mmCIF file of N, CA and C in Angstrom:
data_model
loop_
_atom_site.group_PDB
_atom_site.id
_atom_site.type_symbol
_atom_site.label_atom_id
_atom_site.label_comp_id
_atom_site.label_asym_id
_atom_site.label_seq_id
_atom_site.Cartn_x
_atom_site.Cartn_y
_atom_site.Cartn_z
ATOM 1 N N UNK A 1 224.908 300.633 16.187
ATOM 2 C CA UNK A 1 224.474 300.294 17.534
ATOM 3 C C UNK A 1 224.268 301.569 18.344
ATOM 4 N N UNK A 2 223.215 301.610 19.113
ATOM 5 C CA UNK A 2 222.899 302.774 19.932
ATOM 6 C C UNK A 2 223.761 302.804 21.189
ATOM 7 N N UNK A 3 223.955 303.995 21.732
ATOM 8 C CA UNK A 3 224.716 304.182 22.965
ATOM 9 C C UNK A 3 223.737 304.190 24.137
ATOM 10 N N UNK A 4 223.554 303.057 24.768
ATOM 11 C CA UNK A 4 222.605 302.929 25.869
ATOM 12 C C UNK A 4 223.320 303.034 27.209
ATOM 13 N N UNK A 5 223.996 304.146 27.430
ATOM 14 C CA UNK A 5 224.710 304.351 28.685
ATOM 15 C C UNK A 5 223.967 305.371 29.537
ATOM 16 N N UNK A 6 224.292 305.397 30.819
ATOM 17 C CA UNK A 6 223.681 306.380 31.708
ATOM 18 C C UNK A 6 224.062 307.794 31.305
ATOM 19 N N UNK A 7 225.267 307.966 30.795
ATOM 20 C CA UNK A 7 225.713 309.287 30.348
ATOM 21 C C UNK A 7 224.846 309.784 29.199
ATOM 22 N N UNK A 8 224.595 308.932 28.229
ATOM 23 C CA UNK A 8 223.770 309.310 27.086
ATOM 24 C C UNK A 8 222.328 309.555 27.512
ATOM 25 N N UNK A 9 221.815 308.739 28.413
ATOM 26 C CA UNK A 9 220.457 308.927 28.925
ATOM 27 C C UNK A 9 220.340 310.271 29.637
ATOM 28 N N UNK A 10 221.331 310.612 30.443
ATOM 29 C CA UNK A 10 221.341 311.899 31.138
ATOM 30 C C UNK A 10 221.381 313.057 30.142
ATOM 31 N N UNK A 11 222.178 312.937 29.091
ATOM 32 C CA UNK A 11 222.237 313.983 28.063
ATOM 33 C C UNK A 11 220.878 314.148 27.382
ATOM 34 N N UNK A 12 220.212 313.036 27.112
ATOM 35 C CA UNK A 12 218.880 313.090 26.504
ATOM 36 C C UNK A 12 217.909 313.840 27.405
ATOM 37 N N UNK A 13 217.897 313.500 28.691
ATOM 38 C CA UNK A 13 216.996 314.167 29.628
ATOM 39 C C UNK A 13 217.294 315.655 29.727
ATOM 40 N N UNK A 14 218.562 316.026 29.798
ATOM 41 C CA UNK A 14 218.942 317.435 29.885
ATOM 42 C C UNK A 14 218.522 318.194 28.630
ATOM 43 N N UNK A 15 218.684 317.576 27.473
ATOM 44 C CA UNK A 15 218.291 318.208 26.207
ATOM 45 C C UNK A 15 216.777 318.416 26.146
ATOM 46 N N UNK A 16 216.029 317.422 26.570
ATOM 47 C CA UNK A 16 214.569 317.552 26.586
ATOM 48 C C UNK A 16 214.131 318.667 27.526
ATOM 49 N N UNK A 17 214.685 318.697 28.731
ATOM 50 C CA UNK A 17 214.328 319.736 29.702
ATOM 51 C C UNK A 17 214.707 321.125 29.203
ATOM 52 N N UNK A 18 215.883 321.244 28.601
ATOM 53 C CA UNK A 18 216.327 322.557 28.127
ATOM 54 C C UNK A 18 215.497 323.057 26.949
ATOM 55 N N UNK A 19 214.778 322.154 26.293
ATOM 56 C CA UNK A 19 213.901 322.539 25.186
ATOM 57 C C UNK A 19 212.437 322.631 25.603
ATOM 58 N N UNK A 20 212.196 322.664 26.914
ATOM 59 C CA UNK A 20 210.854 322.912 27.413
ATOM 60 C C UNK A 20 209.929 321.717 27.490
ATOM 61 N N UNK A 21 210.472 320.515 27.323
ATOM 62 C CA UNK A 21 209.620 319.333 27.416
ATOM 63 C C UNK A 21 209.341 318.996 28.870
ATOM 64 N N UNK A 22 208.134 318.480 29.115
ATOM 65 C CA UNK A 22 207.718 318.047 30.439
ATOM 66 C C UNK A 22 207.669 316.528 30.466
ATOM 67 N N UNK A 23 207.695 315.996 31.651
ATOM 68 C CA UNK A 23 207.568 314.554 31.828
ATOM 69 C C UNK A 23 206.231 314.265 32.492
ATOM 70 N N UNK A 24 205.501 313.305 31.944
ATOM 71 C CA UNK A 24 204.236 312.867 32.518
ATOM 72 C C UNK A 24 204.190 311.354 32.478
ATOM 73 N N UNK A 25 203.462 310.778 33.426
ATOM 74 C CA UNK A 25 203.196 309.352 33.317
ATOM 75 C C UNK A 25 202.203 309.148 32.183
ATOM 76 N N UNK A 26 202.137 307.951 31.680
ATOM 77 C CA UNK A 26 201.188 307.670 30.608
ATOM 78 C C UNK A 26 199.759 307.914 31.081
ATOM 79 N N UNK A 27 199.457 307.505 32.300
ATOM 80 C CA UNK A 27 198.110 307.712 32.846
ATOM 81 C C UNK A 27 197.769 309.199 32.917
ATOM 82 N N UNK A 28 198.692 310.027 33.410
ATOM 83 C CA UNK A 28 198.453 311.472 33.472
ATOM 84 C C UNK A 28 198.290 312.065 32.078
ATOM 85 N N UNK A 29 199.091 311.599 31.139
ATOM 86 C CA UNK A 29 199.010 312.104 29.770
ATOM 87 C C UNK A 29 197.655 311.782 29.149
ATOM 88 N N UNK A 30 197.168 310.575 29.384
ATOM 89 C CA UNK A 30 195.865 310.182 28.839
ATOM 90 C C UNK A 30 194.750 311.019 29.459
ATOM 91 N N UNK A 31 194.837 311.261 30.761
ATOM 92 C CA UNK A 31 193.791 312.008 31.455
ATOM 93 C C UNK A 31 193.852 313.504 31.176
ATOM 94 N N UNK A 32 195.040 314.056 31.131
ATOM 95 C CA UNK A 32 195.188 315.503 30.943
ATOM 96 C C UNK A 32 196.536 315.804 30.276
ATOM 97 N N UNK A 33 196.611 315.643 28.954
ATOM 98 C CA UNK A 33 197.884 315.857 28.263
ATOM 99 C C UNK A 33 198.325 317.318 28.315
ATOM 100 N N UNK A 34 199.609 317.506 28.448
ATOM 101 C CA UNK A 34 200.200 318.841 28.410
ATOM 102 C C UNK A 34 200.993 318.985 27.114
ATOM 103 N N UNK A 35 201.184 320.226 26.686
ATOM 104 C CA UNK A 35 201.991 320.471 25.496
ATOM 105 C C UNK A 35 203.440 320.098 25.762
ATOM 106 N N UNK A 36 204.118 319.706 24.721
ATOM 107 C CA UNK A 36 205.541 319.355 24.787
ATOM 108 C C UNK A 36 205.828 318.358 25.907
ATOM 109 N N UNK A 37 205.122 317.258 25.870
ATOM 110 C CA UNK A 37 205.309 316.198 26.861
ATOM 111 C C UNK A 37 206.080 315.051 26.238
ATOM 112 N N UNK A 38 206.964 314.488 27.010
ATOM 113 C CA UNK A 38 207.676 313.286 26.584
ATOM 114 C C UNK A 38 207.353 312.179 27.586
ATOM 115 N N UNK A 39 207.048 311.015 27.048
ATOM 116 C CA UNK A 39 206.804 309.840 27.878
ATOM 117 C C UNK A 39 207.883 308.834 27.511
ATOM 118 N N UNK A 40 208.737 308.522 28.468
ATOM 119 C CA UNK A 40 209.834 307.600 28.209
ATOM 120 C C UNK A 40 209.471 306.211 28.702
ATOM 121 N N UNK A 41 209.779 305.239 27.896
ATOM 122 C CA UNK A 41 209.568 303.844 28.267
ATOM 123 C C UNK A 41 210.935 303.186 28.329
ATOM 124 N N UNK A 42 211.102 302.318 29.282
ATOM 125 C CA UNK A 42 212.376 301.615 29.368
ATOM 126 C C UNK A 42 212.135 300.161 29.732
ATOM 127 N N UNK A 43 213.078 299.336 29.378
ATOM 128 C CA UNK A 43 213.054 297.929 29.752
ATOM 129 C C UNK A 43 214.051 297.732 30.880
ATOM 130 N N UNK A 44 213.688 296.909 31.822
ATOM 131 C CA UNK A 44 214.599 296.610 32.923
ATOM 132 C C UNK A 44 215.617 295.596 32.427
ATOM 133 N N UNK A 45 216.862 295.930 32.594
ATOM 134 C CA UNK A 45 217.953 295.088 32.132
ATOM 135 C C UNK A 45 218.477 294.250 33.293
ATOM 136 N N UNK A 46 218.992 293.095 32.985
ATOM 137 C CA UNK A 46 219.587 292.256 34.022
ATOM 138 C C UNK A 46 220.800 292.918 34.660
ATOM 139 N N UNK A 47 221.412 293.857 33.970
ATOM 140 C CA UNK A 47 222.591 294.545 34.491
ATOM 141 C C UNK A 47 222.205 295.700 35.412
ATOM 142 N N UNK A 48 220.925 295.835 35.723
ATOM 143 C CA UNK A 48 220.456 296.966 36.530
ATOM 144 C C UNK A 48 221.176 297.056 37.865
ATOM 145 N N UNK A 49 221.334 295.953 38.563
ATOM 146 C CA UNK A 49 221.964 295.989 39.888
ATOM 147 C C UNK A 49 223.352 296.609 39.829
ATOM 148 N N UNK A 50 224.127 296.284 38.826
ATOM 149 C CA UNK A 50 225.476 296.847 38.740
ATOM 150 C C UNK A 50 225.448 298.291 38.259
ATOM 151 N N UNK A 51 224.488 298.654 37.431
ATOM 152 C CA UNK A 51 224.411 300.003 36.891
ATOM 153 C C UNK A 51 223.904 301.012 37.904
ATOM 154 N N UNK A 52 222.993 300.619 38.774
ATOM 155 C CA UNK A 52 222.384 301.585 39.677
ATOM 156 C C UNK A 52 223.386 302.203 40.636
ATOM 157 N N UNK A 53 224.472 301.519 40.905
ATOM 158 C CA UNK A 53 225.480 302.086 41.793
ATOM 159 C C UNK A 53 226.256 303.208 41.119
ATOM 160 N N UNK A 54 226.129 303.342 39.804
ATOM 161 C CA UNK A 54 226.838 304.382 39.070
ATOM 162 C C UNK A 54 226.107 305.720 39.084
ATOM 163 N N UNK A 55 224.856 305.750 39.520
ATOM 164 C CA UNK A 55 224.065 306.974 39.505
ATOM 165 C C UNK A 55 224.152 307.622 40.881
ATOM 166 N N UNK A 56 224.870 308.752 40.996
ATOM 167 C CA UNK A 56 225.003 309.401 42.299
ATOM 168 C C UNK A 56 223.652 309.838 42.848
ATOM 169 N N UNK A 57 223.422 309.586 44.125
ATOM 170 C CA UNK A 57 222.195 310.030 44.761
ATOM 171 C C UNK A 57 221.010 309.118 44.547
ATOM 172 N N UNK A 58 221.173 308.060 43.794
ATOM 173 C CA UNK A 58 220.070 307.137 43.561
ATOM 174 C C UNK A 58 219.986 306.133 44.697
ATOM 175 N N UNK A 59 218.790 305.630 44.915
ATOM 176 C CA UNK A 59 218.588 304.626 45.951
ATOM 177 C C UNK A 59 219.222 303.310 45.530
ATOM 178 N N UNK A 60 219.787 302.552 46.469
ATOM 179 C CA UNK A 60 220.375 301.236 46.124
ATOM 180 C C UNK A 60 219.321 300.212 45.774
#
């Protein structure tokens, strides 16, 4: 089973950034792709309301 926690997601993002990857929307990537781009897709979970309060600085 995968670890789908905010901590693991944050570690993934930090690892990608530290290795020079950029973030682009799919539309931007299609129009003008950049090297070392990552496009992340996510599904909205029903537990989102309870999880969002765990991310410091995020909007409610």
